[in-house]
mmCIF file of C-alpha atoms and ligand atoms in Angstrom:
data_model
loop_
_atom_site.group_PDB
_atom_site.id
_atom_site.type_symbol
_atom_site.label_atom_id
_atom_site.label_comp_id
_atom_site.label_asym_id
_atom_site.label_seq_id
_atom_site.Cartn_x
_atom_site.Cartn_y
_atom_site.Cartn_z
ATOM 1 C CA MET A 6 92.237 16.038 23.021
ATOM 2 C CA ILE A 7 94.358 13.259 24.554
ATOM 3 C CA ASP A 8 96.966 14.871 26.779
ATOM 4 C CA PHE A 9 99.683 12.346 27.575
ATOM 5 C CA ASP A 10 101.891 15.139 28.947
ATOM 6 C CA LYS A 11 99.529 15.761 31.832
ATOM 7 C CA PRO A 12 100.958 14.426 35.104
ATOM 8 C CA ILE A 13 98.416 12.429 37.123
ATOM 9 C CA GLU A 14 98.853 11.985 40.869
ATOM 10 C CA ARG A 15 98.538 8.225 41.434
ATOM 11 C CA ARG A 16 99.918 7.803 44.959
ATOM 12 C CA ALA A 17 96.571 7.868 46.749
ATOM 13 C CA SER A 18 94.860 5.689 44.133
ATOM 14 C CA GLY A 19 95.787 2.335 45.647
ATOM 15 C CA CYS A 20 98.083 1.421 42.752
ATOM 16 C CA SER A 21 101.049 -0.897 43.026
ATOM 17 C CA LYS A 22 103.482 1.226 41.006
ATOM 18 C CA TRP A 23 103.431 4.301 43.255
ATOM 19 C CA THR A 24 103.154 2.387 46.557
ATOM 20 C CA ARG A 25 106.131 0.023 46.437
ATOM 21 C CA PHE A 26 108.869 2.594 47.123
ATOM 22 C CA ALA A 27 109.274 5.514 49.543
ATOM 23 C CA ALA A 28 107.625 8.840 48.698
ATOM 24 C CA ASP A 29 110.871 10.413 47.419
ATOM 25 C CA VAL A 30 111.401 7.645 44.821
ATOM 26 C CA LEU A 31 110.216 8.063 41.233
ATOM 27 C CA PRO A 32 108.731 4.688 40.270
ATOM 28 C CA MET A 33 109.666 3.500 36.764
ATOM 29 C CA TRP A 34 109.190 -0.221 37.223
ATOM 30 C CA VAL A 35 106.014 -2.354 36.907
ATOM 31 C CA ALA A 36 104.450 -2.449 33.427
ATOM 32 C CA ASP A 37 101.547 -0.064 33.616
ATOM 33 C CA MET A 38 101.492 3.460 32.253
ATOM 34 C CA ASP A 39 100.914 6.764 34.051
ATOM 35 C CA PHE A 40 98.300 7.808 31.458
ATOM 36 C CA ALA A 41 94.559 8.302 31.908
ATOM 37 C CA VAL A 42 92.431 5.562 30.365
ATOM 38 C CA ALA A 43 90.692 6.429 27.074
ATOM 39 C CA GLU A 44 87.398 8.245 27.603
ATOM 40 C CA PRO A 45 85.233 5.695 25.688
ATOM 41 C CA ILE A 46 86.491 2.941 28.001
ATOM 42 C CA LEU A 47 85.786 4.994 31.120
ATOM 43 C CA ALA A 48 82.343 5.841 29.726
ATOM 44 C CA ALA A 49 81.552 2.163 29.155
ATOM 45 C CA ILE A 50 82.576 1.325 32.737
ATOM 46 C CA ARG A 51 80.485 4.215 34.088
ATOM 47 C CA ALA A 52 77.500 3.059 32.034
ATOM 48 C CA ARG A 53 77.812 -0.468 33.420
ATOM 49 C CA LEU A 54 77.903 0.938 36.946
ATOM 50 C CA GLU A 55 74.489 2.465 36.343
ATOM 51 C CA HIS A 56 73.266 -1.082 36.913
ATOM 52 C CA PRO A 57 73.596 -1.702 40.658
ATOM 53 C CA VAL A 58 74.277 -5.459 40.625
ATOM 54 C CA LEU A 59 77.853 -6.675 40.068
ATOM 55 C CA GLY A 60 77.473 -10.447 40.157
ATOM 56 C CA TYR A 61 79.521 -12.915 38.085
ATOM 57 C CA GLY A 62 79.944 -11.883 34.492
ATOM 58 C CA VAL A 63 79.787 -13.774 31.250
ATOM 59 C CA SER A 64 81.511 -12.824 28.040
ATOM 60 C CA GLN A 65 78.763 -11.830 25.637
ATOM 61 C CA ALA A 66 78.837 -12.772 21.976
ATOM 62 C CA GLY A 67 79.564 -9.120 21.227
ATOM 63 C CA LEU A 68 82.943 -9.303 22.956
ATOM 64 C CA LYS A 69 84.039 -12.450 21.125
ATOM 65 C CA ASP A 70 82.961 -10.918 17.825
ATOM 66 C CA ARG A 71 84.974 -7.797 18.605
ATOM 67 C CA ILE A 72 88.035 -9.917 19.358
ATOM 68 C CA VAL A 73 87.605 -11.947 16.172
ATOM 69 C CA GLY A 74 87.272 -8.697 14.216
ATOM 70 C CA TRP A 75 90.361 -7.229 15.893
ATOM 71 C CA LEU A 76 92.505 -10.279 15.080
ATOM 72 C CA ALA A 77 91.396 -10.146 11.442
ATOM 73 C CA ALA A 78 91.848 -6.395 11.040
ATOM 74 C CA GLN A 79 95.140 -6.014 12.899
ATOM 75 C CA TYR A 80 97.006 -9.170 11.951
ATOM 76 C CA GLY A 81 95.005 -10.760 9.136
ATOM 77 C CA TRP A 82 94.362 -13.711 11.465
ATOM 78 C CA GLN A 83 91.041 -15.471 10.884
ATOM 79 C CA VAL A 84 89.720 -17.522 13.805
ATOM 80 C CA PRO A 85 86.177 -18.631 14.658
ATOM 81 C CA ALA A 86 84.491 -17.082 17.706
ATOM 82 C CA GLU A 87 84.563 -20.406 19.578
ATOM 83 C CA ALA A 88 88.391 -20.264 19.561
ATOM 84 C CA ILE A 89 88.289 -17.302 21.969
ATOM 85 C CA VAL A 90 88.531 -18.142 25.677
ATOM 86 C CA PRO A 91 88.135 -15.209 28.128
ATOM 87 C CA LEU A 92 90.394 -15.399 31.187
ATOM 88 C CA PRO A 93 91.156 -13.326 34.291
ATOM 89 C CA GLY A 94 94.753 -12.610 33.259
ATOM 90 C CA VAL A 95 97.630 -13.574 31.006
ATOM 91 C CA VAL A 96 99.725 -14.870 33.910
ATOM 92 C CA PRO A 97 97.005 -17.302 35.053
ATOM 93 C CA GLY A 98 96.475 -17.988 31.354
ATOM 94 C CA PHE A 99 99.992 -19.159 30.586
ATOM 95 C CA ASN A 100 100.177 -21.110 33.829
ATOM 96 C CA LEU A 101 96.985 -22.990 32.991
ATOM 97 C CA ALA A 102 98.128 -23.425 29.404
ATOM 98 C CA LEU A 103 101.210 -25.251 30.715
ATOM 99 C CA ARG A 104 98.948 -27.409 32.836
ATOM 100 C CA ALA A 105 96.909 -28.236 29.718
ATOM 101 C CA THR A 106 99.831 -28.939 27.378
ATOM 102 C CA CYS A 107 102.609 -30.509 29.443
ATOM 103 C CA ALA A 108 103.077 -34.130 30.462
ATOM 104 C CA PRO A 109 104.147 -34.721 34.083
ATOM 105 C CA GLY A 110 107.812 -33.790 34.556
ATOM 106 C CA ALA A 111 108.121 -32.331 31.043
ATOM 107 C CA GLY A 112 110.307 -29.335 30.219
ATOM 108 C CA VAL A 113 109.237 -25.751 29.573
ATOM 109 C CA VAL A 114 111.518 -23.660 27.381
ATOM 110 C CA VAL A 115 111.894 -19.933 28.108
ATOM 111 C CA GLN A 116 114.010 -17.312 26.346
ATOM 112 C CA THR A 117 115.951 -15.512 29.039
ATOM 113 C CA PRO A 118 116.103 -12.745 30.077
ATOM 114 C CA VAL A 119 112.312 -12.902 30.351
ATOM 115 C CA TYR A 120 109.263 -11.695 32.313
ATOM 116 C CA PRO A 121 109.741 -13.160 35.839
ATOM 117 C CA PRO A 122 106.364 -14.989 36.149
ATOM 118 C CA MET A 123 107.410 -17.004 33.077
ATOM 119 C CA LEU A 124 110.505 -18.176 34.935
ATOM 120 C CA LYS A 125 108.310 -19.227 37.864
ATOM 121 C CA ALA A 126 105.533 -20.899 35.866
ATOM 122 C CA PRO A 127 107.213 -24.301 35.248
ATOM 123 C CA GLU A 128 107.864 -24.926 38.938
ATOM 124 C CA ASN A 129 104.215 -24.099 39.733
ATOM 125 C CA TRP A 130 103.380 -27.402 37.997
ATOM 126 C CA ALA A 131 106.531 -29.345 38.957
ATOM 127 C CA LEU A 132 107.813 -28.989 35.383
ATOM 128 C CA ARG A 133 111.460 -28.490 34.392
ATOM 129 C CA ARG A 134 112.518 -25.008 33.287
ATOM 130 C CA LEU A 135 114.849 -25.037 30.289
ATOM 131 C CA ASP A 136 116.553 -21.741 29.444
ATOM 132 C CA ALA A 137 117.320 -20.868 25.829
ATOM 133 C CA PRO A 138 118.935 -17.431 26.272
ATOM 134 C CA LEU A 139 118.706 -14.814 23.547
ATOM 135 C CA THR A 140 122.047 -13.768 22.075
ATOM 136 C CA ALA A 141 123.953 -10.717 23.351
ATOM 137 C CA THR A 142 122.309 -8.717 20.532
ATOM 138 C CA VAL A 143 118.878 -10.047 21.601
ATOM 139 C CA GLU A 144 118.451 -12.296 18.576
ATOM 140 C CA VAL A 145 117.062 -15.815 18.820
ATOM 141 C CA ASP A 146 119.834 -18.369 19.356
ATOM 142 C CA MET A 147 118.346 -21.192 17.291
ATOM 143 C CA ALA A 148 120.971 -23.714 18.353
ATOM 144 C CA ALA A 149 120.252 -23.061 22.030
ATOM 145 C CA LEU A 150 116.503 -23.178 21.359
ATOM 146 C CA ARG A 151 116.672 -26.490 19.467
ATOM 147 C CA ASP A 152 118.828 -27.958 22.183
ATOM 148 C CA ALA A 153 116.355 -26.925 24.903
ATOM 149 C CA LEU A 154 113.327 -28.102 22.882
ATOM 150 C CA GLY A 155 115.050 -31.461 22.440
ATOM 151 C CA GLN A 156 115.082 -31.866 26.220
ATOM 152 C CA ALA A 157 111.469 -30.733 26.754
ATOM 153 C CA ARG A 158 109.903 -34.191 26.111
ATOM 154 C CA GLY A 159 106.151 -33.594 25.985
ATOM 155 C CA GLY A 160 106.516 -30.049 27.217
ATOM 156 C CA ALA A 161 105.986 -26.532 25.943
ATOM 157 C CA PHE A 162 107.766 -23.482 24.566
ATOM 158 C CA LEU A 163 106.701 -20.393 26.519
ATOM 159 C CA LEU A 164 107.152 -17.647 23.953
ATOM 160 C CA CYS A 165 107.019 -13.954 24.851
ATOM 161 C CA ASN A 166 106.422 -11.858 21.734
ATOM 162 C CA PRO A 167 106.883 -8.897 21.869
ATOM 163 C CA HIS A 168 109.588 -9.861 24.275
ATOM 164 C CA ASN A 169 109.640 -8.424 27.786
ATOM 165 C CA PRO A 170 112.123 -7.029 28.909
ATOM 166 C CA THR A 171 114.174 -6.599 25.710
ATOM 167 C CA GLY A 172 111.452 -5.013 23.560
ATOM 168 C CA ARG A 173 112.250 -7.366 20.677
ATOM 169 C CA VAL A 174 109.429 -7.941 18.192
ATOM 170 C CA PHE A 175 110.283 -11.201 16.523
ATOM 171 C CA ARG A 176 110.281 -11.120 12.718
ATOM 172 C CA ARG A 177 108.207 -13.546 10.686
ATOM 173 C CA ASP A 178 111.330 -15.523 9.663
ATOM 174 C CA GLU A 179 112.373 -15.881 13.304
ATOM 175 C CA LEU A 180 108.878 -17.030 14.268
ATOM 176 C CA VAL A 181 108.822 -19.534 11.403
ATOM 177 C CA ALA A 182 112.151 -20.985 12.531
ATOM 178 C CA MET A 183 110.997 -21.192 16.169
ATOM 179 C CA ALA A 184 107.637 -22.742 15.263
ATOM 180 C CA GLU A 185 109.264 -25.308 12.955
ATOM 181 C CA ALA A 186 111.661 -26.270 15.718
ATOM 182 C CA CYS A 187 108.718 -26.779 18.099
ATOM 183 C CA LEU A 188 106.848 -28.907 15.556
ATOM 184 C CA ALA A 189 109.960 -31.000 14.966
ATOM 185 C CA ALA A 190 110.424 -31.535 18.710
ATOM 186 C CA GLY A 191 106.720 -32.260 19.330
ATOM 187 C CA VAL A 192 106.532 -29.358 21.761
ATOM 188 C CA ALA A 193 103.410 -27.203 22.254
ATOM 189 C CA ILE A 194 103.619 -23.406 22.031
ATOM 190 C CA VAL A 195 102.213 -21.115 24.692
ATOM 191 C CA SER A 196 102.546 -17.619 23.254
ATOM 192 C CA ASP A 197 102.205 -14.550 25.469
ATOM 193 C CA GLU A 198 101.471 -11.711 23.034
ATOM 194 C CA ILE A 199 100.183 -9.210 25.599
ATOM 195 C CA HIS A 200 102.342 -6.351 24.252
ATOM 196 C CA CYS A 201 101.495 -6.972 20.583
ATOM 197 C CA ASP A 202 99.429 -3.849 19.947
ATOM 198 C CA LEU A 203 102.235 -1.491 20.930
ATOM 199 C CA LEU A 204 104.771 -1.908 18.100
ATOM 200 C CA PHE A 205 106.998 0.913 16.844
ATOM 201 C CA ASP A 206 108.233 2.115 13.456
ATOM 202 C CA GLY A 207 105.187 0.757 11.607
ATOM 203 C CA ARG A 208 105.840 -2.880 12.525
ATOM 204 C CA ARG A 209 102.955 -5.319 12.156
ATOM 205 C CA HIS A 210 102.496 -8.073 14.708
ATOM 206 C CA VAL A 211 102.621 -11.688 13.544
ATOM 207 C CA PRO A 212 100.787 -14.070 15.901
ATOM 208 C CA VAL A 213 102.852 -17.254 15.856
ATOM 209 C CA ALA A 214 99.664 -19.345 15.527
ATOM 210 C CA ALA A 215 98.790 -17.454 12.333
ATOM 211 C CA LEU A 216 101.817 -18.950 10.555
ATOM 212 C CA GLY A 217 99.848 -22.023 9.506
ATOM 213 C CA PRO A 218 97.335 -24.651 10.595
ATOM 214 C CA GLU A 219 99.977 -27.063 11.968
ATOM 215 C CA VAL A 220 101.301 -24.338 14.255
ATOM 216 C CA ALA A 221 97.805 -23.180 15.260
ATOM 217 C CA ALA A 222 96.874 -26.758 16.186
ATOM 218 C CA GLN A 223 99.466 -26.855 18.940
ATOM 219 C CA THR A 224 99.414 -23.254 20.141
ATOM 220 C CA ILE A 225 97.633 -21.393 22.924
ATOM 221 C CA THR A 226 97.947 -17.637 22.351
ATOM 222 C CA LEU A 227 97.319 -15.114 25.124
ATOM 223 C CA MET A 228 96.292 -11.541 24.390
ATOM 224 C CA SER A 229 94.788 -8.675 26.355
ATOM 225 C CA ALA A 230 93.714 -5.049 26.262
ATOM 226 C CA GLY A 231 95.499 -4.627 29.606
ATOM 227 C CA LYS A 232 98.838 -3.198 28.448
ATOM 228 C CA THR A 233 97.705 -1.449 25.294
ATOM 229 C CA TRP A 234 94.893 0.535 26.893
ATOM 230 C CA ASN A 235 96.385 0.669 30.384
ATOM 231 C CA ILE A 236 93.615 -1.317 32.069
ATOM 232 C CA ALA A 237 95.774 -4.082 33.577
ATOM 233 C CA GLY A 238 94.102 -3.676 36.972
ATOM 234 C CA LEU A 239 90.785 -4.848 35.524
ATOM 235 C CA ASN A 240 92.019 -8.429 35.180
ATOM 236 C CA ALA A 241 90.564 -9.516 31.877
ATOM 237 C CA CYS A 242 92.215 -11.088 28.858
ATOM 238 C CA TRP A 243 91.601 -13.775 26.274
ATOM 239 C CA ALA A 244 93.234 -16.875 24.873
ATOM 240 C CA VAL A 245 92.977 -17.950 21.254
ATOM 241 C CA VAL A 246 92.897 -21.742 20.905
ATOM 242 C CA PRO A 247 91.797 -22.726 17.385
ATOM 243 C CA ASP A 248 92.217 -26.495 17.886
ATOM 244 C CA ALA A 249 89.073 -28.020 19.451
ATOM 245 C CA ALA A 250 90.885 -30.847 21.261
ATOM 246 C CA LEU A 251 93.511 -28.511 22.724
ATOM 247 C CA ARG A 252 90.748 -26.073 23.682
ATOM 248 C CA ALA A 253 88.926 -28.833 25.551
ATOM 249 C CA ARG A 254 92.123 -29.661 27.481
ATOM 250 C CA PHE A 255 92.606 -25.966 28.243
ATOM 251 C CA ALA A 256 88.973 -25.676 29.401
ATOM 252 C CA ARG A 257 89.516 -28.565 31.812
ATOM 253 C CA ALA A 258 92.637 -26.884 33.199
ATOM 254 C CA ILE A 259 90.751 -23.634 33.720
ATOM 255 C CA ALA A 260 87.620 -25.158 35.254
ATOM 256 C CA SER A 261 87.207 -24.414 38.958
ATOM 257 C CA VAL A 262 90.422 -22.372 38.963
ATOM 258 C CA ALA A 263 89.939 -19.325 36.750
ATOM 259 C CA ASP A 264 86.391 -19.477 35.395
ATOM 260 C CA HIS A 265 85.356 -15.921 36.139
ATOM 261 C CA VAL A 266 86.536 -12.749 34.500
ATOM 262 C CA ASN A 267 86.133 -9.322 36.121
ATOM 263 C CA ILE A 268 82.816 -7.950 34.911
ATOM 264 C CA LEU A 269 84.178 -4.418 34.397
ATOM 265 C CA GLY A 270 87.189 -5.892 32.617
ATOM 266 C CA LEU A 271 84.913 -7.534 30.062
ATOM 267 C CA VAL A 272 83.101 -4.231 29.470
ATOM 268 C CA ALA A 273 86.377 -2.309 29.232
ATOM 269 C CA THR A 274 87.926 -4.811 26.817
ATOM 270 C CA GLU A 275 84.971 -4.618 24.476
ATOM 271 C CA ALA A 276 84.997 -0.807 24.572
ATOM 272 C CA ALA A 277 88.753 -0.744 23.953
ATOM 273 C CA LEU A 278 88.494 -2.884 20.836
ATOM 274 C CA ALA A 279 85.400 -1.054 19.584
ATOM 275 C CA GLU A 280 86.348 2.546 20.287
ATOM 276 C CA GLY A 281 89.924 2.626 21.558
ATOM 277 C CA GLU A 282 91.819 2.894 18.277
ATOM 278 C CA PRO A 283 92.331 6.698 18.269
ATOM 279 C CA TRP A 284 93.724 6.522 21.817
ATOM 280 C CA ARG A 285 95.965 3.560 20.932
ATOM 281 C CA ARG A 286 97.416 5.348 17.914
ATOM 282 C CA ALA A 287 98.040 8.508 19.919
ATOM 283 C CA ALA A 288 99.617 6.533 22.767
ATOM 284 C CA LEU A 289 101.842 4.659 20.327
ATOM 285 C CA ALA A 290 103.115 7.902 18.801
ATOM 286 C CA TYR A 291 103.783 9.339 22.262
ATOM 287 C CA LEU A 292 105.578 6.177 23.413
ATOM 288 C CA GLN A 293 107.710 6.055 20.264
ATOM 289 C CA ALA A 294 108.760 9.671 20.813
ATOM 290 C CA ASN A 295 109.551 8.820 24.454
ATOM 291 C CA ARG A 296 111.594 5.827 23.312
ATOM 292 C CA ASP A 297 113.602 7.945 20.880
ATOM 293 C CA TRP A 298 114.187 10.689 23.438
ATOM 294 C CA LEU A 299 115.236 8.065 25.996
ATOM 295 C CA ALA A 300 117.699 6.392 23.621
ATOM 296 C CA GLY A 301 119.336 9.757 22.953
ATOM 297 C CA ALA A 302 119.408 10.669 26.634
ATOM 298 C CA VAL A 303 120.897 7.318 27.681
ATOM 299 C CA ALA A 304 123.662 7.674 25.084
ATOM 300 C CA ALA A 305 124.394 11.298 25.957
ATOM 301 C CA ARG A 306 123.881 11.427 29.700
ATOM 302 C CA LEU A 307 124.272 7.972 31.262
ATOM 303 C CA PRO A 308 127.959 7.090 30.785
ATOM 304 C CA GLY A 309 128.567 3.348 30.422
ATOM 305 C CA VAL A 310 124.851 2.515 30.074
ATOM 306 C CA ARG A 311 123.699 0.978 26.799
ATOM 307 C CA MET A 312 120.224 0.488 25.492
ATOM 308 C CA ALA A 313 119.030 -1.402 22.439
ATOM 309 C CA LEU A 314 116.101 0.384 20.808
ATOM 310 C CA PRO A 315 112.881 -1.401 21.844
ATOM 311 C CA GLU A 316 110.851 -2.433 18.785
ATOM 312 C CA GLY A 317 107.637 -2.496 20.845
ATOM 313 C CA THR A 318 106.387 -2.254 24.487
ATOM 314 C CA PHE A 319 107.040 0.709 26.800
ATOM 315 C CA LEU A 320 109.963 -1.026 28.484
ATOM 316 C CA ALA A 321 113.673 -0.332 28.062
ATOM 317 C CA TRP A 322 116.325 -2.867 28.994
ATOM 318 C CA LEU A 323 119.359 -0.953 30.218
ATOM 319 C CA ASP A 324 122.754 -2.619 30.167
ATOM 320 C CA CYS A 325 124.639 -0.985 33.049
ATOM 321 C CA ARG A 326 127.630 -3.339 33.069
ATOM 322 C CA GLY A 327 129.980 -0.651 31.789
ATOM 323 C CA SER A 328 128.805 2.001 34.228
ATOM 324 C CA ALA A 329 129.500 3.079 37.811
ATOM 325 C CA ALA A 330 126.255 1.246 38.711
ATOM 326 C CA ALA A 331 127.493 -2.104 37.341
ATOM 327 C CA ALA A 332 127.590 -4.106 40.591
ATOM 328 C CA ASP A 333 123.896 -3.720 41.430
ATOM 329 C CA PRO A 334 122.250 -1.117 39.201
ATOM 330 C CA GLN A 335 118.783 -1.423 40.734
ATOM 331 C CA ALA A 336 120.129 -0.721 44.244
ATOM 332 C CA PHE A 337 122.439 2.003 42.899
ATOM 333 C CA PHE A 338 119.686 3.949 41.175
ATOM 334 C CA LEU A 339 117.229 3.388 44.015
ATOM 335 C CA GLN A 340 119.619 4.618 46.681
ATOM 336 C CA LYS A 341 121.562 7.296 44.817
ATOM 337 C CA ALA A 342 119.032 8.535 42.250
ATOM 338 C CA LYS A 343 115.754 7.740 44.020
ATOM 339 C CA VAL A 344 114.492 6.044 40.867
ATOM 340 C CA GLY A 345 112.678 2.698 41.255
ATOM 341 C CA LEU A 346 113.522 0.244 38.456
ATOM 342 C CA ASN A 347 113.133 -3.536 38.016
ATOM 343 C CA PRO A 348 116.323 -5.488 38.867
ATOM 344 C CA GLY A 349 117.704 -7.333 35.832
ATOM 345 C CA PRO A 350 118.474 -10.602 37.694
ATOM 346 C CA ASP A 351 114.700 -11.044 38.284
ATOM 347 C CA PHE A 352 114.524 -11.814 34.546
ATOM 348 C CA GLY A 353 116.979 -14.707 34.769
ATOM 349 C CA PRO A 354 120.797 -15.098 34.733
ATOM 350 C CA PRO A 355 121.460 -12.900 31.659
ATOM 351 C CA GLY A 356 119.895 -9.988 33.562
ATOM 352 C CA ALA A 357 122.880 -9.451 35.880
ATOM 353 C CA GLY A 358 124.042 -5.842 35.472
ATOM 354 C CA PHE A 359 120.786 -4.749 33.785
ATOM 355 C CA VAL A 360 117.687 -2.841 34.915
ATOM 356 C CA ARG A 361 114.299 -2.472 33.227
ATOM 357 C CA LEU A 362 112.893 1.030 32.893
ATOM 358 C CA ASN A 363 109.244 1.824 32.081
ATOM 359 C CA PHE A 364 108.888 4.821 29.767
ATOM 360 C CA GLY A 365 105.081 4.740 29.703
ATOM 361 C CA CYS A 366 104.826 8.086 31.458
ATOM 362 C CA PRO A 367 104.639 11.815 30.677
ATOM 363 C CA ARG A 368 107.842 13.095 29.071
ATOM 364 C CA ALA A 369 108.480 15.328 32.074
ATOM 365 C CA THR A 370 108.500 12.273 34.366
ATOM 366 C CA LEU A 371 110.913 10.486 32.038
ATOM 367 C CA GLU A 372 113.182 13.527 31.931
ATOM 368 C CA GLU A 373 113.107 13.760 35.724
ATOM 369 C CA GLY A 374 114.066 10.081 36.054
ATOM 370 C CA ILE A 375 116.946 10.296 33.583
ATOM 371 C CA GLY A 376 118.110 13.545 35.169
ATOM 372 C CA ARG A 377 118.288 11.879 38.576
ATOM 373 C CA MET A 378 120.123 8.860 37.139
ATOM 374 C CA ALA A 379 122.625 11.098 35.309
ATOM 375 C CA VAL A 380 123.460 13.006 38.506
ATOM 376 C CA ALA A 381 123.891 9.734 40.442
ATOM 377 C CA LEU A 382 126.269 8.324 37.826
ATOM 378 C CA ALA A 383 128.253 11.558 37.689
ATOM 379 C CA GLN A 384 128.719 11.388 41.467
ATOM 380 C CA GLY A 385 129.738 7.704 41.173
HETATM 381 C C1 LIG B 4 104.830 -10.413 29.046
HETATM 382 C C2 LIG B 4 103.762 -10.172 30.078
HETATM 383 N N1 LIG B 4 102.813 -11.087 30.275
HETATM 384 C C3 LIG B 4 101.832 -10.915 31.189
HETATM 385 C C4 LIG B 4 101.773 -9.775 31.958
HETATM 386 C C5 LIG B 4 100.690 -9.608 32.969
HETATM 387 O O1 LIG B 4 99.468 -10.026 32.452
HETATM 388 P P1 LIG B 4 98.163 -10.081 33.353
HETATM 389 O O2 LIG B 4 98.150 -8.854 34.199
HETATM 390 O O3 LIG B 4 97.041 -10.142 32.355
HETATM 391 O O4 LIG B 4 98.261 -11.347 34.164
HETATM 392 C C6 LIG B 4 102.756 -8.794 31.782
HETATM 393 C C7 LIG B 4 102.758 -7.585 32.626
HETATM 394 O O5 LIG B 4 103.730 -6.907 32.759
HETATM 395 C C8 LIG B 4 103.762 -8.983 30.813
HETATM 396 O O6 LIG B 4 104.699 -8.066 30.592
#
């Protein structure tokens, strides 16, 4: 019924992924998938388009109830409907969350390598970026984190869980340690959990704010149907802010900046949560099989390239430092393999010698990309 193997021509569809590079380049970069959206979501959008007026939208009670139900069913996280704040995107969401939580000149802690807009966000508000790099084995370096939190002074910890680009899904004990360190330092938590419904090997997502009321009171969590159901271009997401005072501060930060959410995005999000579970489960199984195939192919066919197995997301973080592509792997694979990847340095200093590869595509596309990269490395 759901055919993820089916290639879909996207070049003429006005999408970013297939427009950035020349026609002979296979794009495996930006984080959207080359899969058709689930039929119930498309049907809900089509039904909404039967009404000919597309003025400003409002999130109906039905959507908030769906979100509340999703949080309870998926993660055992109970929040009241008023804690849900619809937004036009997770990136605007975490930027405005920093505006709401940080004192002037405060520090914002990020765990590098990390999603590039998170590196940029502090400077958008004249805040200080404080890097707490993950370890070489992509574990949390608690000493580095505590040190950075100690310098944040009235600032925030910008958490990315699941972590882009490494694919780490932080364990409960890691989250507890990080949250306790934030409480001890008096630092708010802004938690980007956009990838949290795509976890492999039966993992269950733990929202950091669900660890306890003290953590929830100082946390703004950002979630979305955008990655999971491949509707990122519809610009709709939601924040969960259980604490009324923090929510009021967040509302003030949002007002007159990001009040309106895409009306089709609201419809699509509600349909995804209501009827998208069969598609999500099928996509997850397909992505996990792609991940496993990719890990085997990298080990067997890309000499000197190493890849830690992503625990979630459809992103692989390839360490090319031991390969013929080491100097500038993004340029190497673009020029010699005609494969378009994200350059590691965009994710902060630990990204030198790495590239990020998106395996959210039909297996044949993935095989084509790895085949091209293998030939390029063999030719040196
Ligand atoms: C960690 C993370 N946050 C946010 C986004 C983008 O979110 P949005 O399109 O809702 O702004 C992405 C997209 O790749 C992402 O990986």
